[in-house]
Amino acid sequence: MKLERFVAVLVARNREFIRDRSALTWNIMFPVMIVFGFSFAFSGQPLDKYKISIYSNQPDVEASSFGFSRLKYTKFIMADNVDKAILKVKRHQLDMFVDVVSRKYWINDSSPNGYVLERVMGSFDDFDFDKATVSGREIRYVEWLMPGVLAMNMMFSALFGVGYVIVRYRKSSVLKRLKATPVSAFEFLSAQIVSRLWLIMLVTIFVYFGTDVFVDFSMNGNYFDLFVVFMLGAFCLISLGLMVAARITSEEMANGLLNMISWPMMFLSGVWFSLEGTHPLMQQLSLVFPLTHICESVRAIMIDGVGLMDVSDHLLILVFMSIIFLGLGSYFFRWDD
Amino acid sequence: MNSIIQLQDLYKQFGQLKAVNGISLSIEQGTCFGLLGPNGAGKTTTIEMLEGILAPSSGKVLYKGRPLDDTFRHEAGIMFQHTALQDFMTTREALVMFQHFYENKVQLDQVIKDCSLTEFLDQDNRKLSGGQRQRLLLAIALINDPEIIFLDEPTTGLDPQARRNFWQLIRQIKQRNKTIILTTHYMEEAYELCDSIAIMDRGKIIAQGEPAQLLRKQFSDVIVQLPKEDVDLSFSELPMDIIEDNEYIQIRSLDVTETLRQLLALNINLAHLQIRARTLEDLFIELTGEQLRT
């Protein structure tokens, strides 16, 4: 690889992105509009009236096997981790948590829903548990949404900004012209990745702090950890874009394929709503999407304040996916049609 | 003279279509070689195999006696028939970008002057006129001071004045002892610029040599032509060797004085009579029995 050639392609791509005012504006304005729109639409009220999580060490136990689950207008979810469930009660993401093993239940002492639920649940015979309280500020929907929107914007920018652009280059013979020079496929693809990576990071940082000024969301983790997750996530999504664009010569085909990938990811990766309580198959399916792992890692850092080691399983999956996407993308890449 | 590039029994097949059907050529260093033929003859496929853009189905391309490699990429300048540059890039930025790709770099000022780019140096490449665009693409092909330059139909779509200006640029490059490989379907262009030519049709070379030599070899006559409206007689009534044409009656003449005498005897109006030498277009028609399929 010759640095001079790599930098020349990188500069050309950066210039193209920055000078395309409409695309640049859209990249910045789109996530801001989404955050404002949803924070306005869902301000105050949570999505479910009441939400109770139950923990049992018995396998295959369902919430419906408990008598108190007959309570109407309440969503019952089985928990797989006591500490995480208690943290959610602290954050007001759950109104109550019931641990049938230790015979205890938790409510947040500042949660009106928790107070009401405690009174109502007492009327059920099988609700015979000891009370425990936790304290913690409520996580507003916008704070929960923000990581998802940042990740989603990253996804669109990576897939369309790399995948679609390469197909356009191929169709208009820009790639053919480059093929006739000493520029190697590795130099070209590296320049595309680096160019999009720093542009995505720049836009993400700008949108993050710009939105924070108006929405004032909480950040309980470390900024360096968040930066690492965003970098890795963006790299993985760019690699996916490269893989899609490896051989396609039609912009229409590329558009269709990129939409076919991005739309299910947008709705099934937990960008808008938590996947908790959804069908287990849906939850399993969501794990094949890189966006799910980005959303979960970013939320864990921003909301729960955890470190990189705590989200290492997600990060390893993202690294693995990046290697696969990049390997296939490079192997199948061709300059011309 | 030394051969700089050689094609050995080259074939290219796209599905059932044999685009190039067994071509062998040897091109001398420092010459301008023209690959001629109508659209669909296989010129672009052949030149793209020479450029290393397309892989042949079978056969070999050798540059300085070796298969095309990285040295070739550094020493070749290519101007494609259809190509684009990145969006939002000015003429100067495009030149600078391509300059960074090569070890051997021409001074930017020199190439700007040679190709007359000064007036649109800071203009977005997408907003250039046809002639300006072709000059920029030629400048890019020259940015590495190449030893061999490929020009694939460089003047297609240009107006006559822009075409002649472009010819002038190519003549200047020729004077620097560069090897030029040019494809065109303009026979006049080939005659003006090329030291030697090969005429292609349906994937094969049907004639090869120096343009004037080829014409001398094939023709010993000239053409006497008259507009059809000046001649009241039908073709069969004219006691001469006639070539059919939509606008003109073209008479093959070995002796112009005798032909003129015959025409005067027939009381034909000679006010718009023209006498012309045989052209490469005549040669093509003669060889293939067809009109040029442009």
XYZ file of C-alpha atoms in Angstrom:
631
model
C 0.000 0.000 0.000
C 1.325 3.416 -0.932
C 0.236 6.164 1.459
C 0.284 8.894 -1.204
C -2.273 7.085 -3.369
C -4.441 6.219 -0.357
C -4.463 9.859 0.804
C -5.293 11.114 -2.708
C -8.412 8.893 -2.905
C -9.326 9.739 0.704
C -9.124 13.493 0.075
C -11.236 13.176 -3.084
C -13.966 11.257 -1.244
C -13.979 13.649 1.734
C -14.225 16.606 -0.572
C -17.108 15.004 -2.433
C -19.030 14.434 0.810
C -18.374 17.857 2.307
C -19.222 19.717 -0.912
C -22.476 17.830 -1.337
C -24.363 20.274 0.885
C -27.732 18.542 0.620
C -26.339 15.152 1.734
C -24.308 16.747 4.530
C -27.287 18.705 5.830
C -29.489 15.631 5.681
C -26.920 13.535 7.567
C -26.921 16.043 10.422
C -30.553 17.149 10.421
C -32.167 13.729 10.092
C -31.193 12.352 13.540
C -31.850 15.699 15.217
C -35.361 15.812 13.752
C -36.008 12.208 14.833
C -34.909 12.875 18.411
C -36.979 16.047 18.690
C -40.020 14.470 17.066
C -40.045 11.404 19.282
C -39.141 13.201 22.476
C -42.122 15.464 21.861
C -44.468 12.621 20.904
C -43.582 10.426 23.882
C -42.773 13.040 26.486
C -43.982 12.016 29.932
C -45.937 8.831 29.398
C -44.211 5.459 29.181
C -45.404 3.155 26.425
C -47.007 0.560 28.697
C -49.255 1.473 31.589
C -47.483 -0.876 34.020
C -44.488 -3.143 33.559
C -43.514 -5.912 35.985
C -40.544 -8.242 35.645
C -40.410 -11.656 37.354
C -37.342 -13.731 38.120
C -37.495 -17.484 38.721
C -34.701 -20.018 38.751
C -37.029 -22.702 37.372
C -36.528 -23.251 33.660
C -39.491 -22.821 31.315
C -41.533 -20.927 33.886
C -43.779 -18.371 32.248
C -45.264 -15.241 33.793
C -48.766 -16.614 33.237
C -48.076 -19.421 35.751
C -48.373 -16.897 38.565
C -51.812 -15.952 39.818
C -50.953 -12.237 40.169
C -50.218 -12.106 36.433
C -53.998 -11.895 35.885
C -53.736 -8.177 36.619
C -55.057 -6.271 33.597
C -53.273 -3.485 31.666
C -49.935 -4.738 32.904
C -47.081 -6.268 30.952
C -45.317 -9.169 32.693
C -41.800 -10.038 31.524
C -39.546 -12.865 32.721
C -36.131 -11.570 33.839
C -32.902 -13.481 33.407
C -30.735 -11.369 35.666
C -31.664 -9.979 39.099
C -29.135 -7.127 39.141
C -30.151 -5.873 35.705
C -33.821 -5.994 36.664
C -33.209 -4.005 39.875
C -31.230 -1.450 37.832
C -34.222 -1.071 35.535
C -36.473 -0.409 38.529
C -34.005 2.293 39.569
C -34.207 3.812 36.097
C -38.048 3.579 36.061
C -37.816 1.263 33.052
C -39.681 -1.311 35.178
C -42.433 -0.405 37.646
C -41.840 -3.493 39.791
C -39.489 -6.439 39.945
C -40.508 -9.691 41.668
C -37.881 -12.275 42.602
C -39.832 -15.478 43.408
C -36.603 -17.190 44.528
C -35.709 -14.772 47.329
C -39.445 -13.976 47.861
C -38.873 -10.216 47.446
C -40.205 -7.449 45.275
C -38.640 -4.089 44.378
C -40.232 -0.782 43.598
C -38.739 2.662 43.118
C -39.674 4.905 46.039
C -40.213 7.827 43.687
C -42.339 5.950 41.165
C -46.119 6.625 41.253
C -46.699 3.472 39.182
C -44.740 1.398 41.693
C -46.844 2.775 44.521
C -50.124 1.949 42.741
C -48.938 -1.527 41.722
C -47.856 -2.336 45.285
C -51.380 -1.529 46.556
C -53.109 -3.528 43.813
C -50.824 -6.582 43.880
C -51.467 -7.028 47.585
C -54.974 -8.193 46.726
C -53.635 -11.352 45.053
C -53.234 -14.361 47.356
C -50.018 -15.565 45.777
C -48.367 -12.135 46.040
C -46.728 -12.846 49.335
C -43.296 -11.210 49.080
C -41.123 -8.911 51.163
C -40.774 -5.326 50.029
C -37.539 -3.688 48.982
C -37.150 -0.171 47.630
C -34.584 1.455 45.393
C -34.049 5.068 44.415
C -33.094 6.474 41.063
C -33.986 9.086 38.527
C -36.393 8.161 35.756
C -34.866 7.464 32.351
C -36.912 9.475 29.911
C -37.860 7.894 26.622
C -35.676 10.367 24.747
C -32.660 9.235 26.775
C -33.428 5.645 25.872
C -34.059 6.602 22.244
C -30.949 8.731 21.715
C -28.418 5.839 21.423
C -30.694 4.070 18.937
C -31.103 7.142 16.768
C -27.361 7.805 16.722
C -26.725 4.177 15.757
C -29.451 4.252 13.117
C -28.043 7.403 11.541
C -24.667 5.738 11.526
C -26.195 2.746 9.755
C -27.777 4.806 6.958
C -24.628 6.864 6.503
C -22.419 3.764 6.354
C -24.614 1.659 4.078
C -25.649 4.333 1.614
C -22.540 6.514 1.929
C -20.246 3.632 1.053
C -22.365 0.930 -0.598
C -24.430 3.162 -2.829
C -21.519 5.459 -3.690
C -19.316 2.559 -4.813
C -22.097 1.242 -7.047
C -22.512 4.757 -8.496
C -18.751 4.944 -9.090
C -18.861 1.580 -10.812
C -21.812 2.467 -12.999
C -20.363 5.816 -14.086
C -16.955 4.174 -14.760
C -15.116 6.136 -12.053
C -13.847 2.776 -10.794
C -12.810 1.727 -14.277
C -10.711 4.897 -14.546
C -9.067 4.175 -11.196
C -8.428 0.574 -12.201
C -6.318 1.896 -15.079
C -3.962 3.579 -12.578
C -1.545 1.976 -10.102
C -4.167 2.388 -7.321
C -4.864 -1.036 -5.791
C -8.272 -2.278 -4.663
C -6.946 -2.326 -1.097
C -5.864 1.332 -1.289
C -9.192 2.349 -2.769
C -11.338 0.410 -0.290
C -9.249 1.528 2.696
C -9.684 5.146 1.645
C -13.463 4.667 1.387
C -13.595 3.093 4.861
C -11.431 5.726 6.543
C -13.211 8.584 4.822
C -16.657 7.387 5.872
C -15.486 6.400 9.355
C -14.228 9.820 10.327
C -17.168 11.560 8.664
C -19.611 9.359 10.584
C -17.774 10.006 13.842
C -17.692 13.734 13.197
C -21.406 13.866 12.410
C -22.244 11.604 15.383
C -20.265 13.782 17.812
C -21.859 16.901 16.389
C -25.378 15.451 16.631
C -24.695 14.045 20.133
C -23.587 17.319 21.668
C -25.933 19.433 19.562
C -28.942 17.411 20.720
C -27.707 17.348 24.310
C -27.884 21.145 24.456
C -31.641 21.014 23.844
C -32.713 17.634 25.223
C -30.225 17.366 28.121
C -29.950 13.599 28.261
C -27.838 11.756 30.833
C -24.487 10.105 30.119
C -23.521 7.802 32.985
C -20.569 6.077 31.306
C -17.178 7.002 29.982
C -16.881 9.052 26.784
C -13.841 7.091 25.623
C -15.797 3.821 25.937
C -18.651 5.347 23.990
C -16.235 6.524 21.284
C -14.768 3.019 20.976
C -18.226 1.459 20.602
C -19.255 4.009 17.980
C -16.011 3.490 16.041
C -16.380 -0.266 16.053
C -20.070 -0.052 15.174
C -19.447 2.343 12.293
C -16.607 0.151 11.003
C -18.853 -2.909 11.062
C -21.664 -1.121 9.199
C -19.258 0.328 6.605
C -17.905 -3.188 6.036
C -21.470 -4.366 5.494
C -21.945 -1.581 2.923
C -18.746 -2.641 1.133
C -19.902 -6.237 1.026
C -23.241 -5.264 -0.507
C -21.517 -3.054 -3.102
C -18.797 -5.560 -4.002
C -20.234 -6.565 -7.363
C -23.503 -4.737 -7.994
C -23.601 -2.520 -11.073
C -27.131 -1.133 -10.893
C -27.988 1.767 -8.598
C -31.605 0.575 -8.436
C -30.491 -2.868 -7.326
C -28.138 -1.364 -4.740
C -30.884 0.895 -3.440
C -33.303 -2.016 -3.100
C -30.763 -4.257 -1.415
C -29.601 -1.573 1.006
C -33.199 -0.806 1.925
C -33.867 -4.513 2.377
C -31.026 -4.624 4.900
C -31.540 -1.302 6.645
C -35.308 -1.386 7.188
C -35.483 -4.673 9.129
C -32.462 -3.508 11.131
C -34.161 -0.226 11.894
C -37.282 -1.928 13.272
C -35.895 -5.150 14.747
C -32.737 -3.893 16.450
C -34.438 -2.090 19.317
C -33.876 1.416 17.969
C -37.363 2.682 18.789
C -38.725 0.267 21.396
C -37.244 -2.273 23.746
C -37.281 -5.836 22.467
C -37.920 -7.066 26.000
C -41.183 -8.909 26.121
C -41.237 -9.544 22.369
C -41.381 -13.100 21.009
C -38.139 -15.000 21.807
C -37.666 -15.731 18.098
C -37.722 -12.012 17.410
C -35.123 -11.457 20.099
C -32.935 -14.173 18.604
C -33.359 -12.724 15.116
C -32.342 -9.273 16.330
C -28.932 -10.651 17.337
C -27.916 -11.175 13.711
C -28.081 -7.412 13.137
C -24.991 -5.360 13.978
C -27.289 -2.482 14.879
C -28.701 -4.475 17.834
C -25.226 -4.885 19.311
C -24.410 -1.222 18.769
C -27.688 -0.060 20.369
C -27.297 -2.350 23.368
C -23.652 -1.407 23.960
C -24.296 2.317 23.630
C -27.335 2.138 25.936
C -25.409 0.109 28.484
C -22.656 2.750 28.543
C -24.858 5.846 28.377
C -27.727 4.708 30.631
C -26.261 2.044 32.900
C -22.800 3.564 33.049
C -20.991 0.283 32.387
C -17.478 -0.068 30.939
C -16.120 -1.729 27.805
C -15.565 -5.066 29.562
C -19.270 -5.239 30.428
C -20.236 -4.963 26.756
C -17.346 -7.062 25.470
C -19.681 -9.790 24.162
C -21.360 -7.257 21.860
C -18.007 -5.804 20.818
C -16.594 -9.222 19.977
C -19.619 -9.970 17.820
C -19.139 -6.637 16.023
C -15.452 -7.436 15.400
C -16.375 -10.890 14.107
C -19.066 -9.472 11.804
C -16.655 -6.782 10.529
C -14.069 -9.419 9.597
C -16.664 -11.495 7.753
C -18.181 -8.518 5.896
C -14.812 -7.031 4.990
C -13.388 -10.376 3.921
C -16.319 -11.143 1.644
C -16.468 -7.551 0.366
C -12.771 -7.546 -0.568
C -12.905 -11.027 -2.075
C -15.853 -10.274 -4.326
C -14.945 -6.650 -5.113
C -14.592 -5.777 -8.767
C -13.786 -2.450 -10.376
C -15.990 -2.523 -13.443
C -19.154 -4.219 -14.643
C 12.156 -0.333 -34.779
C 11.256 -1.998 -31.481
C 7.853 -3.390 -30.800
C 6.426 -1.913 -27.568
C 3.236 -3.931 -27.366
C 2.183 -7.181 -28.939
C -1.099 -9.040 -29.190
C -0.854 -12.740 -29.800
C -3.910 -14.599 -31.063
C -6.323 -12.634 -28.906
C -9.925 -13.776 -28.420
C -12.710 -12.303 -26.334
C -16.103 -13.874 -26.030
C -19.158 -12.489 -24.198
C -21.592 -15.388 -23.956
C -22.249 -16.462 -27.539
C -20.793 -13.258 -29.002
C -17.230 -13.372 -30.257
C -16.300 -9.711 -29.815
C -12.664 -10.253 -30.749
C -11.909 -13.215 -32.939
C -8.219 -14.056 -33.137
C -6.204 -10.860 -33.440
C -2.417 -10.665 -33.618
C -0.637 -7.324 -33.830
C 2.696 -5.754 -33.102
C 2.902 -1.999 -32.491
C 6.183 -0.148 -32.918
C 7.532 2.228 -30.296
C 7.074 5.918 -31.090
C 4.339 5.423 -33.681
C 0.680 6.325 -33.764
C -1.356 3.222 -34.416
C -5.030 3.447 -35.356
C -7.593 0.776 -34.774
C -10.476 1.541 -37.103
C -13.870 0.154 -37.712
C -17.564 0.755 -37.278
C -19.375 0.623 -33.945
C -19.484 -2.953 -32.734
C -16.391 -3.980 -34.692
C -14.530 -4.921 -31.481
C -12.214 -1.886 -31.263
C -13.025 -0.975 -27.659
C -12.864 -4.599 -26.507
C -9.460 -4.943 -28.172
C -8.066 -1.723 -26.725
C -9.388 -2.600 -23.250
C -7.539 -5.913 -23.413
C -4.428 -3.975 -24.450
C -4.945 -1.647 -21.479
C -5.290 -4.564 -19.082
C -8.861 -3.577 -18.204
C -10.417 -6.669 -19.779
C -8.967 -10.145 -19.514
C -8.796 -11.965 -22.866
C -10.708 -15.240 -23.232
C -7.504 -16.557 -24.760
C -4.281 -15.168 -26.206
C -1.612 -12.879 -24.803
C -0.831 -9.189 -24.518
C 2.839 -8.384 -24.007
C 4.229 -4.962 -23.063
C 7.964 -4.685 -23.722
C 7.976 -8.445 -24.075
C 6.354 -9.133 -20.688
C 2.756 -9.678 -19.568
C 1.023 -6.507 -18.339
C 2.192 -5.751 -14.812
C 2.679 -2.853 -12.404
C 5.371 -1.324 -14.642
C 2.800 -1.098 -17.428
C 0.322 0.663 -15.082
C 2.993 3.283 -14.305
C 4.067 3.768 -17.920
C 0.649 3.796 -19.611
C -1.716 6.732 -20.051
C -5.321 5.852 -20.779
C -8.240 7.878 -22.042
C -11.425 5.839 -22.076
C -14.336 6.336 -24.427
C -16.777 6.592 -21.503
C -15.544 7.584 -18.093
C -16.393 9.856 -15.193
C -14.522 11.493 -12.374
C -15.618 11.901 -8.780
C -18.352 14.494 -8.254
C -17.603 18.001 -6.969
C -14.016 17.807 -8.225
C -12.466 20.675 -10.138
C -10.159 20.259 -13.115
C -7.105 21.137 -11.006
C -8.095 18.766 -8.182
C -8.592 15.915 -10.646
C -5.120 16.486 -12.081
C -3.550 16.635 -8.617
C -5.316 13.431 -7.529
C -4.135 11.473 -10.570
C -0.653 12.956 -10.241
C -0.385 11.396 -6.756
C -1.067 7.927 -8.184
C 2.181 7.767 -10.163
C 5.891 7.626 -9.392
C 6.697 9.625 -12.507
C 4.899 12.965 -12.482
C 4.673 15.641 -15.130
C 4.790 19.264 -13.922
C 1.199 20.359 -13.493
C 1.796 23.702 -15.233
C 3.184 21.902 -18.244
C 0.207 19.588 -18.737
C -2.215 22.468 -18.100
C -0.486 24.472 -20.829
C -0.192 21.543 -23.251
C -3.874 20.688 -23.029
C -5.111 24.313 -22.726
C -6.894 23.830 -19.399
C -6.214 27.262 -17.867
C -9.636 28.757 -18.529
C -11.535 26.037 -16.599
C -9.007 24.956 -13.977
C -11.266 25.729 -11.031
C -14.482 24.542 -12.627
C -16.359 21.427 -11.448
C -15.541 18.659 -13.940
C -19.253 17.907 -14.378
C -19.831 21.375 -15.825
C -17.250 21.188 -18.607
C -18.182 21.230 -22.289
C -17.481 18.159 -24.435
C -14.218 19.552 -25.797
C -13.022 20.776 -22.393
C -13.819 17.427 -20.865
C -11.873 15.526 -23.499
C -8.885 17.831 -22.967
C -9.028 17.193 -19.229
C -9.219 13.421 -19.762
C -6.270 13.630 -22.147
C -4.331 15.672 -19.562
C -5.039 12.974 -16.960
C -3.774 10.343 -19.401
C -0.555 12.371 -19.777
C -0.026 13.164 -16.081
C 2.554 10.378 -15.618
C 4.502 11.253 -18.779
C 3.493 7.860 -20.221
C 5.479 5.912 -22.769
C 2.322 4.518 -24.323
C -0.992 6.353 -24.604
C -4.353 4.752 -25.340
C -7.059 6.975 -26.789
C -10.410 5.267 -27.271
C -12.532 7.293 -29.693
C -11.257 10.557 -28.209
C -13.159 12.866 -30.555
C -16.542 11.142 -30.683
C -19.252 13.692 -30.024
C -17.024 16.732 -30.555
C -17.866 19.447 -33.050
C -15.541 19.745 -36.097
C -13.544 22.622 -34.617
C -13.035 20.889 -31.265
C -12.058 17.739 -33.148
C -9.397 19.559 -35.136
C -8.074 21.217 -31.969
C -7.828 17.783 -30.405
C -5.925 16.466 -33.416
C -3.430 19.261 -32.906
C -2.885 18.112 -29.303
C -2.300 14.553 -30.440
C 0.202 15.728 -33.056
C 2.136 17.539 -30.300
C 2.243 14.331 -28.254
C 3.449 12.410 -31.300
C 6.347 14.829 -31.683
C 7.611 13.718 -28.244
C 8.165 10.219 -29.610
C 5.332 8.678 -27.567
C 3.514 5.576 -28.734
C -0.152 6.293 -29.327
C -2.853 3.700 -29.830
C -6.016 5.279 -31.098
C -9.409 3.851 -31.899
C -11.801 5.785 -34.041
C -14.610 5.354 -36.479
C -13.627 8.594 -38.205
C -11.497 7.462 -41.139
C -10.336 11.029 -41.754
C -8.999 11.178 -38.190
C -7.006 8.013 -38.708
C -5.619 9.277 -41.998
C -4.571 12.572 -40.396
C -2.931 11.118 -37.285
C -1.879 7.511 -37.724
C 1.383 6.102 -39.017
C -0.201 2.712 -39.375
C -3.729 1.354 -39.042
C -5.674 -1.846 -38.713
C -9.255 -1.961 -39.933
C -11.490 -4.174 -37.822
C -14.856 -5.628 -38.653
C -16.832 -8.200 -36.694
C -13.957 -8.903 -34.315
C -11.304 -9.454 -36.985
C -8.617 -7.358 -38.642
C -9.450 -7.102 -42.333
C -6.614 -4.805 -43.416
C -3.420 -3.506 -41.870
C -0.607 -1.144 -42.868
C 0.237 2.508 -43.527
C -2.904 4.420 -44.605
C -1.475 5.800 -47.871
C 0.097 2.460 -48.732
C -3.170 0.625 -48.126
C -5.024 3.052 -50.384
C -2.404 2.801 -53.133
C -2.494 -0.961 -52.935
C -6.260 -1.156 -53.142
C -7.098 1.690 -55.551
C -5.649 3.053 -58.750
C -8.671 5.201 -59.610
C -10.210 8.459 -58.359
C -13.841 9.335 -57.793
C -15.685 11.818 -59.973
C -18.920 12.745 -58.264
C -21.987 14.709 -59.242
C -25.135 15.577 -57.285
C -27.967 13.261 -58.322
C -30.256 16.183 -59.213
C -27.778 17.346 -61.901
C -28.066 14.051 -63.784
C -31.319 13.257 -65.600
C -30.224 9.838 -66.734
C -30.610 6.609 -64.773
C -27.542 4.655 -63.641
C -27.942 2.073 -66.371
C -27.855 4.780 -69.068
C -24.425 6.004 -67.926
C -21.639 4.103 -69.708
C -19.343 4.187 -66.646
C -18.453 2.312 -63.465
C -20.890 3.827 -60.948
C -21.016 3.572 -57.149
C -24.477 3.993 -55.652
C -24.892 6.703 -53.061
C -27.918 8.515 -51.607
C -26.847 12.008 -52.648
C -24.233 11.584 -55.362
C -23.525 9.689 -58.499
C -19.965 8.507 -57.919
C -17.967 7.443 -60.949
C -14.819 5.326 -60.634
C -12.357 6.915 -63.029
C -8.945 5.682 -64.161
C -8.681 8.586 -66.611
C -10.361 11.805 -65.460
C -10.052 13.540 -68.872
C -11.815 10.681 -70.577
C -14.543 10.587 -67.918
C -15.166 14.336 -68.267
C -15.330 13.987 -72.044
C -17.947 11.255 -71.679
C -20.017 13.355 -69.285
C -19.910 16.382 -71.612
C -21.006 14.176 -74.500
C -24.049 13.208 -72.438
C -24.913 16.896 -71.875
C -24.695 16.579 -68.103
C -24.402 19.755 -66.015
C -20.882 19.732 -64.537
C -21.292 22.884 -62.423
C -21.166 20.906 -59.136
C -18.734 18.227 -60.241
C -16.093 17.131 -57.679
C -13.029 14.972 -58.088
C -11.670 13.321 -54.999
C -8.993 10.802 -54.122
C -9.903 7.502 -52.526
C -10.328 7.569 -48.744
C -10.104 5.027 -45.950
C -13.883 5.014 -45.925
C -13.847 3.829 -49.549
C -11.335 1.208 -48.508
C -13.601 -0.013 -45.739
C -16.593 -0.239 -48.062
C -14.482 -1.982 -50.657
C -13.191 -4.514 -48.154
C -16.422 -5.278 -46.372
C -18.935 -4.568 -49.079
C -20.865 -2.496 -46.533
C -21.449 1.123 -45.619
C -19.666 2.268 -42.479
C -21.956 1.407 -39.545
C -21.560 4.497 -37.434
